[in-house]
PDB file of C-alpha atoms and ligand atoms in Angstrom:
ATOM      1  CA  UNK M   1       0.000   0.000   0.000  1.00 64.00           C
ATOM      2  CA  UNK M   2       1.392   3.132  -0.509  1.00 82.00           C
ATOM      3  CA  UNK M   3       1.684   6.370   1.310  1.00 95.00           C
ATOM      4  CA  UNK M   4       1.412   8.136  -1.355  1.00 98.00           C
ATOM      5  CA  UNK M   5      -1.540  10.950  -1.475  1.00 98.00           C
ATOM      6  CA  UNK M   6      -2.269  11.406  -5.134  1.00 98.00           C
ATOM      7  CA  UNK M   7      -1.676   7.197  -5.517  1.00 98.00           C
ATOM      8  CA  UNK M   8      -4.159   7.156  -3.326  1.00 97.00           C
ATOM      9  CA  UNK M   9      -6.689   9.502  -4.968  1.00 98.00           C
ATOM     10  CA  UNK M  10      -6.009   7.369  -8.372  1.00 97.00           C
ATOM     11  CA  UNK M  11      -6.089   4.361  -6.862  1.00 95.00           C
ATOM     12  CA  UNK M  12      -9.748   5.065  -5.125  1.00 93.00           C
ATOM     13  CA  UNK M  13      -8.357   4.642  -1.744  1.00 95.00           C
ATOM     14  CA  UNK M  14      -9.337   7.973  -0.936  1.00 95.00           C
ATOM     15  CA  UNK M  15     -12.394   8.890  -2.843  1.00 91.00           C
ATOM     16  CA  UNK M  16     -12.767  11.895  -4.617  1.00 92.00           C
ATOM     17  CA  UNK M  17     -14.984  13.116  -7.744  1.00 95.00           C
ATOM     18  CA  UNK M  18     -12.688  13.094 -10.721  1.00 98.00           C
ATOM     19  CA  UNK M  19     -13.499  15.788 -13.510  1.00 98.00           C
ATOM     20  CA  UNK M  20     -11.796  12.984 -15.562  1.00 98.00           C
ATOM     21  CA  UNK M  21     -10.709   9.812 -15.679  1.00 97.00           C
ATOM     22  CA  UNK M  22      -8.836   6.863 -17.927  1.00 97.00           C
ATOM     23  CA  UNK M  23      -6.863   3.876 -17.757  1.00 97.00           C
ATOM     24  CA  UNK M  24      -3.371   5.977 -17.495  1.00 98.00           C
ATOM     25  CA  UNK M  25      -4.527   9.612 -15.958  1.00 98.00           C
ATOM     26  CA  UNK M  26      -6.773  11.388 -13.885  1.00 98.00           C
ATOM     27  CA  UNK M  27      -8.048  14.883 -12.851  1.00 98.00           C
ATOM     28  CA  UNK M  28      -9.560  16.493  -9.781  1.00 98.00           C
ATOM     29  CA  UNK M  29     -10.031  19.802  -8.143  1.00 98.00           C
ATOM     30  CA  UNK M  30      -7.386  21.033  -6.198  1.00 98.00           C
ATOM     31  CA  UNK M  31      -8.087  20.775  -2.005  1.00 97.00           C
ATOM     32  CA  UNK M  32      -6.687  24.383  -1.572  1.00 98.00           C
ATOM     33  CA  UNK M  33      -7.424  26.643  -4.534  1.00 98.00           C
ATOM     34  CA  UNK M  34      -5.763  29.707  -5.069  1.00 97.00           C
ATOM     35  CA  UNK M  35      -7.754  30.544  -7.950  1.00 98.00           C
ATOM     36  CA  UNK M  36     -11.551  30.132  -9.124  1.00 98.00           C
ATOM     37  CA  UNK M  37     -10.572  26.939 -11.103  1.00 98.00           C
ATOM     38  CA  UNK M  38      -7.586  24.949  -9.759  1.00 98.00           C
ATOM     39  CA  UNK M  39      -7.284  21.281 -11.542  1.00 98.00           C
ATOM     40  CA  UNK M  40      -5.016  18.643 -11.019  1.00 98.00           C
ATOM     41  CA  UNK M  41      -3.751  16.189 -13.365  1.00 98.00           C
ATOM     42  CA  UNK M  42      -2.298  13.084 -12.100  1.00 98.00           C
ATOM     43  CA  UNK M  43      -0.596   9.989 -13.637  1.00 98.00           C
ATOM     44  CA  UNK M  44      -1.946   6.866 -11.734  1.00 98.00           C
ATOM     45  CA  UNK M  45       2.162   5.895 -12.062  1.00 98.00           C
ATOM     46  CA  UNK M  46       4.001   7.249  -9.189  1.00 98.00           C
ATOM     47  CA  UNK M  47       6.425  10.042 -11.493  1.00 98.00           C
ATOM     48  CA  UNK M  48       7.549  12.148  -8.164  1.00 98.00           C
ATOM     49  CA  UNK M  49       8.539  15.099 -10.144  1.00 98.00           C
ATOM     50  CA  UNK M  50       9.088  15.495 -14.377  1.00 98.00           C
ATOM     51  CA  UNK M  51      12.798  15.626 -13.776  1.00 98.00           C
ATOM     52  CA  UNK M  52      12.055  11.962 -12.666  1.00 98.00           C
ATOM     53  CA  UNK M  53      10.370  11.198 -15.742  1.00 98.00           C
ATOM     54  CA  UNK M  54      12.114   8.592 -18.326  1.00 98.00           C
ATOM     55  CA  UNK M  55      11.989   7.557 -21.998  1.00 98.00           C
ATOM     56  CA  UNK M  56       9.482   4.664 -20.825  1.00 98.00           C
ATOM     57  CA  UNK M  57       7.224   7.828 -19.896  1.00 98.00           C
ATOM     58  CA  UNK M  58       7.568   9.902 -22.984  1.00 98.00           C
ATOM     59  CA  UNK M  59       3.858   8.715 -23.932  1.00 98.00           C
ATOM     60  CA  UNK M  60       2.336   9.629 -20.663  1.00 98.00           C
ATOM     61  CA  UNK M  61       3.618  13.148 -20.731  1.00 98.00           C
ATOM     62  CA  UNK M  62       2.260  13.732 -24.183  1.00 98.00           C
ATOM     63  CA  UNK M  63      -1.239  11.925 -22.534  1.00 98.00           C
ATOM     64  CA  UNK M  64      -1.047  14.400 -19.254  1.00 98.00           C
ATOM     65  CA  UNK M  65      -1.182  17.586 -21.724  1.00 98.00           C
ATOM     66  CA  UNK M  66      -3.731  16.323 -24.194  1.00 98.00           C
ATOM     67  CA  UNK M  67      -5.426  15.611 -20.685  1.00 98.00           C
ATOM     68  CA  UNK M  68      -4.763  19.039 -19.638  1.00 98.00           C
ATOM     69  CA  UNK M  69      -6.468  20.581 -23.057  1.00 98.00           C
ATOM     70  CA  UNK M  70      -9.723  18.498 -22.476  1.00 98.00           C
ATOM     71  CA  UNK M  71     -10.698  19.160 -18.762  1.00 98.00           C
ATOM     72  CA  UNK M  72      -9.943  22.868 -19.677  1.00 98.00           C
ATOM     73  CA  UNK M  73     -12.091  22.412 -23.084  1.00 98.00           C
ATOM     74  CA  UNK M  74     -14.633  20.742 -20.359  1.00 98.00           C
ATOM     75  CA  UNK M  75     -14.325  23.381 -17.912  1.00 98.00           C
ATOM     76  CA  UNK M  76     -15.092  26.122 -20.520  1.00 98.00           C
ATOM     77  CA  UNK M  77     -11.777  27.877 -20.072  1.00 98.00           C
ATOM     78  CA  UNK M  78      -9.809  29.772 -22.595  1.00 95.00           C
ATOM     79  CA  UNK M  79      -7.269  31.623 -20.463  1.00 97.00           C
ATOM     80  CA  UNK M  80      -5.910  29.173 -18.083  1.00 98.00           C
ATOM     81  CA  UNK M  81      -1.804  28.824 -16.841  1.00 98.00           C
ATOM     82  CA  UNK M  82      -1.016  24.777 -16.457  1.00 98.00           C
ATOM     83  CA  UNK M  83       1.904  24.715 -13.998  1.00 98.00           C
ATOM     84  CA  UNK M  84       4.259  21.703 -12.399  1.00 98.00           C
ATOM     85  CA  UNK M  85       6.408  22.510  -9.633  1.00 98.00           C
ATOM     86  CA  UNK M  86       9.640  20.627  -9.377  1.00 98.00           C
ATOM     87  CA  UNK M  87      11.384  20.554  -5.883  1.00 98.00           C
ATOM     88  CA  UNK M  88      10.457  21.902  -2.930  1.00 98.00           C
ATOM     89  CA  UNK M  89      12.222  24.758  -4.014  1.00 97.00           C
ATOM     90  CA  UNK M  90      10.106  25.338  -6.690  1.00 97.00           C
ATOM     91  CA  UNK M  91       7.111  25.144  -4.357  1.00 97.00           C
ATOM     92  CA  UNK M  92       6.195  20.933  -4.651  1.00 98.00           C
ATOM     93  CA  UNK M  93       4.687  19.515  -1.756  1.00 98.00           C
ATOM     94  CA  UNK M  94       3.213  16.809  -2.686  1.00 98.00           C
ATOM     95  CA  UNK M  95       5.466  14.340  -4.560  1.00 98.00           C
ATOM     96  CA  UNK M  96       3.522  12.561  -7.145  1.00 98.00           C
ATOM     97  CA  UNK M  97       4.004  14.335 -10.641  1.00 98.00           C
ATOM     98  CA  UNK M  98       1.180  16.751 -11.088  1.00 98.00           C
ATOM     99  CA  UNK M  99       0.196  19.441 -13.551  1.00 98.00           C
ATOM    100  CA  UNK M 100      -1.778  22.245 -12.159  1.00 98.00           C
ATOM    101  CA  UNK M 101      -4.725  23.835 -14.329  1.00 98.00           C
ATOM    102  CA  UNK M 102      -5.165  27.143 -12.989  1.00 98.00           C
ATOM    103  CA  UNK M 103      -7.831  29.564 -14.173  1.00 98.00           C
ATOM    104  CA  UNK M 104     -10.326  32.657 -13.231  1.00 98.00           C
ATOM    105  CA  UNK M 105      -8.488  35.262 -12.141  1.00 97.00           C
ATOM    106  CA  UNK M 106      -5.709  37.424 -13.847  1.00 95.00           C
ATOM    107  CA  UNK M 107      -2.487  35.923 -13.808  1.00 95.00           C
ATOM    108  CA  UNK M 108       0.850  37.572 -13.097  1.00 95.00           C
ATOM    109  CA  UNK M 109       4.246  37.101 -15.155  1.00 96.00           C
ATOM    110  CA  UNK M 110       6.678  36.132 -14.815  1.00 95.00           C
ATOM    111  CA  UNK M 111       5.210  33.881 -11.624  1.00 91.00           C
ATOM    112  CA  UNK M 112       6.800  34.587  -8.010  1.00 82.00           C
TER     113      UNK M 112
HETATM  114  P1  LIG K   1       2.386  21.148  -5.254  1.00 63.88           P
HETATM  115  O1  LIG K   1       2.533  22.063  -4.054  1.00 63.88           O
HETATM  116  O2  LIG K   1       3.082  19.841  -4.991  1.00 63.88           O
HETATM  117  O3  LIG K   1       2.777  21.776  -6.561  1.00 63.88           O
HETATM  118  O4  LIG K   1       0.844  20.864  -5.406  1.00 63.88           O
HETATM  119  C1  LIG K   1       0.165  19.988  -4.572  1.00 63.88           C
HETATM  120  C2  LIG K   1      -1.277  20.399  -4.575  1.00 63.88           C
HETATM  121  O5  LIG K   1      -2.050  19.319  -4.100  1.00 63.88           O
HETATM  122  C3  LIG K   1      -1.572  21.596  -3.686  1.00 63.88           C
HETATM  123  O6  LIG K   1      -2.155  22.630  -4.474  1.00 63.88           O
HETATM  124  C4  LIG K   1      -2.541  21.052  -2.641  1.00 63.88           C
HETATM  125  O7  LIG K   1      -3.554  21.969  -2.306  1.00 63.88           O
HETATM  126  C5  LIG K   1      -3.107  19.816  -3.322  1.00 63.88           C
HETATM  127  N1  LIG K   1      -3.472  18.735  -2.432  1.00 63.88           N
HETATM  128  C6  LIG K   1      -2.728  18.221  -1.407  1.00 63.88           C
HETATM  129  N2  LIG K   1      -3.373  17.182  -0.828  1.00 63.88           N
HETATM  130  C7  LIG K   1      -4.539  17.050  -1.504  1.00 63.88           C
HETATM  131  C8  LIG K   1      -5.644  16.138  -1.367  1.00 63.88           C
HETATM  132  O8  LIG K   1      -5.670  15.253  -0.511  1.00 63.88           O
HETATM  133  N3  LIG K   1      -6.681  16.293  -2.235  1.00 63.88           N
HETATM  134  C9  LIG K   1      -6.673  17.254  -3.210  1.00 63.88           C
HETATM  135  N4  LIG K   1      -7.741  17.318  -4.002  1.00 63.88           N
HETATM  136  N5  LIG K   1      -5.655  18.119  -3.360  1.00 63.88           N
HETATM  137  C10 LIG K   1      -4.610  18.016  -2.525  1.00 63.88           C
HETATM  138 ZN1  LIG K   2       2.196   8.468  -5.866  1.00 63.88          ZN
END
């Protein structure tokens, strides 16, 4: 069993409404938003960051973004910033790779 959150989430051992859902990735809302619309989509294979990534994932990746156009398309957003933080450094707490979809409000560049 892991002790991993976001395995969790994907693997229904915590439930949670997905805004989408398929053999390889999923998508949810975000616990803490810090904006009107704050996505999250998750591999169900434990990536812990993108620099962790491989050639065995290069499919994934390109699934996660086509992933990341439809919930948007779903959501009805045009403007929206899709964000993955690598490192605590960069601001990751939660280490399961993860692309933020971030929308409804104005957005700031470059990003603090
Ligand atoms: P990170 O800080 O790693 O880039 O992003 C992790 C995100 O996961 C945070 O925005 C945080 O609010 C969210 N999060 C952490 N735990 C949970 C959870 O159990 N459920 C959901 N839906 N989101 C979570
Ligand atoms: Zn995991």
């Amino acid at each position: 069993m892991s002790a991993c959150i976001f395995c969790k989430i994907a693997g229904g051992e915590v439930a949670s409404q997905f805004v989408h859902e398929d053999e390889e990735v999923v998508a949810f809302k975000d616990l803490n938003p810090i904006a009107p619309t704050h996505l999250l989509v998750v591999p169900r294979k434990h990536i812990a960051r993108v620099a962790d990534a491989t050639q065995e994932d290069e499919r994934l990746l390109g699934r996660l973004q086509l992933v990341v156009a439809e919930v948007a398309k779903k959501a009805g957003l045009t403007d929206f910033r899709v964000v993955t933080n690598n490192g605590k450094g960069a601001g990751q707490s939660v280490d399961h790779l993860h692309y933020h979809v971030i929308s409804g409000r104005r957005m700031n560049w470059p990003p603090g």
